[in-house]
PDB file of C-alpha atoms in Angstrom:
ATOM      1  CA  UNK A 964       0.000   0.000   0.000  1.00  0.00           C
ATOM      2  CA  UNK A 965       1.052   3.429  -0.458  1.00  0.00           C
ATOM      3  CA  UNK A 966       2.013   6.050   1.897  1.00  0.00           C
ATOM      4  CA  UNK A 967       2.052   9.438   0.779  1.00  0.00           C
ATOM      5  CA  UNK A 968       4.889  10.602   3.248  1.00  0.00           C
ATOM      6  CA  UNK A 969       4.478  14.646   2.071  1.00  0.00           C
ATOM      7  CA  UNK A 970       1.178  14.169   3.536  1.00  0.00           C
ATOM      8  CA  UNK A 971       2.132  12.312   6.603  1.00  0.00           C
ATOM      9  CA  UNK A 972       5.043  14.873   7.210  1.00  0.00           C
ATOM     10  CA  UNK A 973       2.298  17.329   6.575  1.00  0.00           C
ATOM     11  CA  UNK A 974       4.927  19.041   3.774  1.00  0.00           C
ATOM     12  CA  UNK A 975       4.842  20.050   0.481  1.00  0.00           C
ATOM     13  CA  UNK A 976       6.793  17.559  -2.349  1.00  0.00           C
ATOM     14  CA  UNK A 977       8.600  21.222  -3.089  1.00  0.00           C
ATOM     15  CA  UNK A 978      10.231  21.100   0.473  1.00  0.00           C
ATOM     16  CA  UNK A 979      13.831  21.719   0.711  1.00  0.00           C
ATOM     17  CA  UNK A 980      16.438  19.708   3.406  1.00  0.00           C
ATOM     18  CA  UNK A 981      15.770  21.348   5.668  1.00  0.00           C
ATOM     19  CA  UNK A 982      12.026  21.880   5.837  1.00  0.00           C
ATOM     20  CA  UNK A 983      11.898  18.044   5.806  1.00  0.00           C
ATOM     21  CA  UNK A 984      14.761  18.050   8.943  1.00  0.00           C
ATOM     22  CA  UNK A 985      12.846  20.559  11.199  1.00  0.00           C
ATOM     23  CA  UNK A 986       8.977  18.273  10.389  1.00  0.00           C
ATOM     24  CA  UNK A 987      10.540  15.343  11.283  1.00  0.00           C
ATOM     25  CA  UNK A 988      12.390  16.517  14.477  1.00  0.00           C
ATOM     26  CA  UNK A 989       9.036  18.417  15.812  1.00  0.00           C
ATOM     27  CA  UNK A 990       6.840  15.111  14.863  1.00  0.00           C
ATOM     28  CA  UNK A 991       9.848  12.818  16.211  1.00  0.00           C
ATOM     29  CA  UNK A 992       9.023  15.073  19.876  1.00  0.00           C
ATOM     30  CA  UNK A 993       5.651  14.807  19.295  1.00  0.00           C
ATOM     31  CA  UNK A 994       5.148  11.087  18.573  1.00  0.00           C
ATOM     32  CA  UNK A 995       8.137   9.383  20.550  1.00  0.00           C
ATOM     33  CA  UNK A 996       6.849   6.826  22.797  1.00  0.00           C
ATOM     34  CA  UNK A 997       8.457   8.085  25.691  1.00  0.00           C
ATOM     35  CA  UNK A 998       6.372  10.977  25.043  1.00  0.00           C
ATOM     36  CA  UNK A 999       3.815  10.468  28.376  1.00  0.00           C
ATOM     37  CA  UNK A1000       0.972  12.236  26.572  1.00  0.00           C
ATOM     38  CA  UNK A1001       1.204  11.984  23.034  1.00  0.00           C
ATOM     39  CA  UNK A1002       3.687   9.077  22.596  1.00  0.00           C
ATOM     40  CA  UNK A1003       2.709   6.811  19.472  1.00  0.00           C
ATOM     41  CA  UNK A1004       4.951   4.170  18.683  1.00  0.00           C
ATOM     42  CA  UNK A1005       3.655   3.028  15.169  1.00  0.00           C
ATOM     43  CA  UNK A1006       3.239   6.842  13.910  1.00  0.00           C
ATOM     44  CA  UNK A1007       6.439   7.049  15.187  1.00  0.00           C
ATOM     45  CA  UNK A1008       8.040   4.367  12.927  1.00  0.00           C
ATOM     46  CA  UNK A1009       6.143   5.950  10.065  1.00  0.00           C
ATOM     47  CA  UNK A1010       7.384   9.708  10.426  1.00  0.00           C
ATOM     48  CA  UNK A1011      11.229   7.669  10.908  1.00  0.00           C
ATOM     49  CA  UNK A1012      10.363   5.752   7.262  1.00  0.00           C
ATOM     50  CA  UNK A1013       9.409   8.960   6.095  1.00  0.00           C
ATOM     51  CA  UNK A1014      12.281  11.141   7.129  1.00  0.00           C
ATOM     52  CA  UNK A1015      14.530   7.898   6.176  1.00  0.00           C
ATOM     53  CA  UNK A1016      13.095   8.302   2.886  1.00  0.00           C
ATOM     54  CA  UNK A1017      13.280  11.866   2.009  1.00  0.00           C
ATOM     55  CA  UNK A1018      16.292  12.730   3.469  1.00  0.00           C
ATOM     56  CA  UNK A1019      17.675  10.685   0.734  1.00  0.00           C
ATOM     57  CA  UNK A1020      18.596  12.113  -2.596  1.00  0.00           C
ATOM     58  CA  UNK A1021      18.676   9.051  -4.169  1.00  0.00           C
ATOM     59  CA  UNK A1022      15.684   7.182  -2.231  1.00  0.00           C
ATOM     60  CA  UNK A1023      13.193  10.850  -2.544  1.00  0.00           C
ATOM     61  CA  UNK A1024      13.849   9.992  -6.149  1.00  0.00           C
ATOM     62  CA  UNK A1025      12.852   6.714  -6.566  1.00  0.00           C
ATOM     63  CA  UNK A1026      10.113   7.657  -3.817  1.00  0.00           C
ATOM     64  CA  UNK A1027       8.869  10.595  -6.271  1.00  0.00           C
ATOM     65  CA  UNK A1028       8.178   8.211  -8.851  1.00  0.00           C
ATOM     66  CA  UNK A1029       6.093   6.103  -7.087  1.00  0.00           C
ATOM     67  CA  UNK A1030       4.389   9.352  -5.348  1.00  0.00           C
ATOM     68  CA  UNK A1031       3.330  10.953  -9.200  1.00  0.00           C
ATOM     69  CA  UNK A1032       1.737   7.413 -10.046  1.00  0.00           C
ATOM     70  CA  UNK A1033      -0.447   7.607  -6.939  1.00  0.00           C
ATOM     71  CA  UNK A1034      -1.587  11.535  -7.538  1.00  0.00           C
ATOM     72  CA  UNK A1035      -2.116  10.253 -11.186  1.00  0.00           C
ATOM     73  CA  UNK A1036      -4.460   7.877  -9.780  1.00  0.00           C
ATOM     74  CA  UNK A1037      -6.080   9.518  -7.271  1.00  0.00           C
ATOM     75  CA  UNK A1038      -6.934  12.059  -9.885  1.00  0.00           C
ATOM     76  CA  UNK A1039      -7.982   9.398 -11.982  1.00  0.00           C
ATOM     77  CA  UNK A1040     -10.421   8.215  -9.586  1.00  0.00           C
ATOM     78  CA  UNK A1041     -11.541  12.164  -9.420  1.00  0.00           C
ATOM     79  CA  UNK A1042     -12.201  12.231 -12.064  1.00  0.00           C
ATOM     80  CA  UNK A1043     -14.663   8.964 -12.412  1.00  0.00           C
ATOM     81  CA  UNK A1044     -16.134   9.829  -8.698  1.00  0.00           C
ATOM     82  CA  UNK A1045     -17.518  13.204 -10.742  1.00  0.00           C
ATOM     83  CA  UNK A1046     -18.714  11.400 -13.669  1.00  0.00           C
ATOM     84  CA  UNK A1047     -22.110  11.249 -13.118  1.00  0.00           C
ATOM     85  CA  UNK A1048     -22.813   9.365 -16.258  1.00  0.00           C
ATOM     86  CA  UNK A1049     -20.267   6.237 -15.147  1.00  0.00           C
ATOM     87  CA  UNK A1050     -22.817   6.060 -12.254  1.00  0.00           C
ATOM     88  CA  UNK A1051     -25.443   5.654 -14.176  1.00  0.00           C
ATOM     89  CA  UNK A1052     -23.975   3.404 -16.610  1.00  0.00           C
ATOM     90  CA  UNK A1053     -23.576   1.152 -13.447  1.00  0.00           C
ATOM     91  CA  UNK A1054     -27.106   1.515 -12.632  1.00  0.00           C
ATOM     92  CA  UNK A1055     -28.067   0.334 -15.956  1.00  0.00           C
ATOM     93  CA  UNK A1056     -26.088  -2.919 -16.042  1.00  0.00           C
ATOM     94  CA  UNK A1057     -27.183  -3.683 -12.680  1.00  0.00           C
ATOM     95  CA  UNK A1058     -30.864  -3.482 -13.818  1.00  0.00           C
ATOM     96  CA  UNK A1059     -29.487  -5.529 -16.969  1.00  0.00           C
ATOM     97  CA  UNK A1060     -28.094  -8.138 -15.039  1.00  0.00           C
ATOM     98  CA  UNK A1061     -31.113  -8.825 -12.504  1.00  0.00           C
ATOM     99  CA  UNK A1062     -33.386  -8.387 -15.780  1.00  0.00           C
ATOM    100  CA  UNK A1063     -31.421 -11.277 -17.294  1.00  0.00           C
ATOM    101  CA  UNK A1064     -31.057 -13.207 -14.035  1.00  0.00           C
ATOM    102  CA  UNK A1065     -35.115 -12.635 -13.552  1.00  0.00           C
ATOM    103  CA  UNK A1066     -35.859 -14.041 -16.635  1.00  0.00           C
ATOM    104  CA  UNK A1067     -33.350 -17.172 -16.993  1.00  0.00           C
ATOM    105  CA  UNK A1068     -35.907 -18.016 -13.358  1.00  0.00           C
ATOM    106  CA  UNK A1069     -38.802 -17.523 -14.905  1.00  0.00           C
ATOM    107  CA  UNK A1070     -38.415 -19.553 -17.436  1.00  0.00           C
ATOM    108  CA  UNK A1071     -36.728 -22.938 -15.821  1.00  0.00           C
ATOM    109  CA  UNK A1072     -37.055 -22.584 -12.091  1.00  0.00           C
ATOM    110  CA  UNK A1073     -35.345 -26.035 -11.806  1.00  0.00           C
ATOM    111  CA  UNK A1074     -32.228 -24.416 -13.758  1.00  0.00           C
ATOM    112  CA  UNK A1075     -32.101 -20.795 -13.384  1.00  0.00           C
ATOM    113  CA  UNK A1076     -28.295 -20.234 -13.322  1.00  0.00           C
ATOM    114  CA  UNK A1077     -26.540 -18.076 -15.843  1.00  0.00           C
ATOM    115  CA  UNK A1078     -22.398 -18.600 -16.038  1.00  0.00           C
ATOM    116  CA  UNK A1079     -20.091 -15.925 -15.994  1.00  0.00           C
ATOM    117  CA  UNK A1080     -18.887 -16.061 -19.408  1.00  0.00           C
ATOM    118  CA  UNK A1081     -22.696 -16.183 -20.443  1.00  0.00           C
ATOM    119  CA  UNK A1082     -23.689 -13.359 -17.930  1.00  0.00           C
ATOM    120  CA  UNK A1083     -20.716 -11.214 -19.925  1.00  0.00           C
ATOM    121  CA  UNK A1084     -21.999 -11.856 -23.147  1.00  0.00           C
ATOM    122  CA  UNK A1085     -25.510 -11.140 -22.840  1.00  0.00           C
ATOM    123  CA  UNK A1086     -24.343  -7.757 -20.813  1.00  0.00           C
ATOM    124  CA  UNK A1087     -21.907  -6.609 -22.913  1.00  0.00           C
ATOM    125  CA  UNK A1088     -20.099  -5.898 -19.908  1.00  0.00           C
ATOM    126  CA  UNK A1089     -16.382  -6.442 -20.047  1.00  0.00           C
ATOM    127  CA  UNK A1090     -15.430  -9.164 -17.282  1.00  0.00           C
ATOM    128  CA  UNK A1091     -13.157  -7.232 -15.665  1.00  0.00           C
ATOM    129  CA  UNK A1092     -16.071  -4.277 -14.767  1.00  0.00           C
ATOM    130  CA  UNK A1093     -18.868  -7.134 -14.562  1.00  0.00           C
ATOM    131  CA  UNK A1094     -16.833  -8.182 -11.258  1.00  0.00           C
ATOM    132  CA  UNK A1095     -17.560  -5.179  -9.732  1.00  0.00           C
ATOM    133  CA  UNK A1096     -21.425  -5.613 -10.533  1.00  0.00           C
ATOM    134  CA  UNK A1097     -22.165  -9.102  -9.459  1.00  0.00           C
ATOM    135  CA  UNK A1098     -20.052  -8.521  -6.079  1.00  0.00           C
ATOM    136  CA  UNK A1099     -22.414  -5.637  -5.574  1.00  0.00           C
ATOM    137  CA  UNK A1100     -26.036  -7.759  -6.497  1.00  0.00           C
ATOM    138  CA  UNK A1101     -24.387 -10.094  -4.286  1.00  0.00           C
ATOM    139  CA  UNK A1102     -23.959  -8.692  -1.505  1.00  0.00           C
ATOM    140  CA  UNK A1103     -27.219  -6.580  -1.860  1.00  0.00           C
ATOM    141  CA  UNK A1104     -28.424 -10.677  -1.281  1.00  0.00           C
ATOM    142  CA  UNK A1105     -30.006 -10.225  -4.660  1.00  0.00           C
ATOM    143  CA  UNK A1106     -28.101 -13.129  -6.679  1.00  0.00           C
ATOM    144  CA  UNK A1107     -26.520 -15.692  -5.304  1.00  0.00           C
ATOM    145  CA  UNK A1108     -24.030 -18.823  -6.302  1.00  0.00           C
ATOM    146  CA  UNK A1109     -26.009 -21.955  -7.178  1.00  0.00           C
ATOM    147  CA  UNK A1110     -24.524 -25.230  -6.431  1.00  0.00           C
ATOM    148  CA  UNK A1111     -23.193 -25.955 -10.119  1.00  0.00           C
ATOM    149  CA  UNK A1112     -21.768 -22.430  -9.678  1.00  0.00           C
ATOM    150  CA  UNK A1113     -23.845 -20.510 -11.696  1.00  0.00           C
ATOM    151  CA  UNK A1114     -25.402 -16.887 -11.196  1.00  0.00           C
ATOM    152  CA  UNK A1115     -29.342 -17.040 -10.006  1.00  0.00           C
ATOM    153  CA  UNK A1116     -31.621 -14.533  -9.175  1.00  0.00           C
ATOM    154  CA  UNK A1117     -32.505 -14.073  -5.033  1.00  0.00           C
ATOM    155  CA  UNK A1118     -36.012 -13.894  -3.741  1.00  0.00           C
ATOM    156  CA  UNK A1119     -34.610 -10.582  -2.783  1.00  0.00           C
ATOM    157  CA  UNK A1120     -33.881  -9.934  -6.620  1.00  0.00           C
ATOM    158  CA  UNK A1121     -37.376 -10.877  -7.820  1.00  0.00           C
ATOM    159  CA  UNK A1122     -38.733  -8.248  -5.480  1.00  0.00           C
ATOM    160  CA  UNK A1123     -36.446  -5.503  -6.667  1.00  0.00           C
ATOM    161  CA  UNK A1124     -36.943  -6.372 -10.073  1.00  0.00           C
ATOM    162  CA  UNK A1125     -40.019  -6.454  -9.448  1.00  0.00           C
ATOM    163  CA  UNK A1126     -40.414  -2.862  -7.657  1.00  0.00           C
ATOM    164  CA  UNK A1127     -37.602  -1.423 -10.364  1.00  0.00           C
ATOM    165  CA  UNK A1128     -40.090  -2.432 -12.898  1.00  0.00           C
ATOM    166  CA  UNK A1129     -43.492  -1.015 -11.434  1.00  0.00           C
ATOM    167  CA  UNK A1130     -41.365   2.457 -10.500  1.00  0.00           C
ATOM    168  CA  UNK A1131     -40.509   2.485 -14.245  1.00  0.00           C
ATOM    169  CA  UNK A1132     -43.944   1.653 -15.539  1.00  0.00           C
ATOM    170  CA  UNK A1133     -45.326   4.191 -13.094  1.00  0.00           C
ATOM    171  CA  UNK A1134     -42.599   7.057 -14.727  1.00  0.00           C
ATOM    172  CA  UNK A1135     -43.956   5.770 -17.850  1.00  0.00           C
ATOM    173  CA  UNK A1136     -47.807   6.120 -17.589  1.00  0.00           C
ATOM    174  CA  UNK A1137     -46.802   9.982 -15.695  1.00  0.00           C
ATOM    175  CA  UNK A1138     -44.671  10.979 -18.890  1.00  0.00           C
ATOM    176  CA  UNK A1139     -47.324   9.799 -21.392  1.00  0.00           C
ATOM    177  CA  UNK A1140     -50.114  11.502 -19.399  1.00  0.00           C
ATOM    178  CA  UNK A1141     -48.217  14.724 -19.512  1.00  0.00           C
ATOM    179  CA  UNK A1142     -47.885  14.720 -23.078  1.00  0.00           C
TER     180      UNK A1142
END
């Protein structure tokens, strides 16, 4: 995991030698554990990695690297969190998925398991984002493994279905009795 150490130094990646030598010696006070009242031995060990690592030419270097990866991800992920339509998207292949799920039960009850290769080509969901979308429906208890290790529809998944369906129908009849 990474640990952004400008942030746990609470310094700016622009701070000089000996910006990063004064932070670490007031934290190093601060956080010692023979410090009676605010002693914390792993924070501690973390602002000594830190100050280990930046006091280092060579080692901030290598460090820096890994550091503009992480803000290029973090930014990435920014950017998605504000993407309202990539939340919607979601919603949709959720609805897709139980719709599919629904309607494989319906028709065999004795066999109502869809596989996962199956599940991503009736979606059109790539497998590595359909992941993300069955661990969701399954721990919303609304599909579940089957014994031959198929997808099937919950109880719980017939009734939202079932309610995601009348709510749209309802929208449906209000739209058309507007126009």
């Amino acid at each position: 995991m990474f640990i952004d150490y400008y942030e746990l130094l609470e310094i700016s990646p622009n701070a000089n030698s000996e910006t990063i030598e004064r932070i670490f010696r007031y934290f190093a006070m601060r956080y010692h554990p023979d410090n009676r009242d605010t002693g914390d031995e792993s924070r501690f060990s973390e602002i000594v990695e830190a100050h280990n690592t930046l006091k280092d030419p060579v080692k901030r270097a290598q460090y820096d690297i890994h550091y503009k990866d992480h803000l290029g991800l973090r930014r990435e992920l920014t950017e998605q969190a504000s993407d309202a339509k990539g939340l919607e998207r979601d919603i949709v292949i959720q609805a897709k998925l139980l719709s599919l799920l629904y309607v494989k039960r319906r028709q065999d009850v004795n066999n109502p398991g869809i596989g996962d290769e199956e599940l991503e080509r009736l979606s059109g969901c790539p497998r590595e984002h359909l992941e993300f979308h069955l661990w969701y429906l399954k721990a919303k208890g609304w599909i579940a493994r089957i014994e031959n290790g198929m997808f099937a529809i919950t109880v719980e998944g017939v009734d939202r279905a079932n309610s995601e369906n009348r709510r749209d129908a309802a929208t449906t009849r209000l739209l058309n009795h507007a126009n």
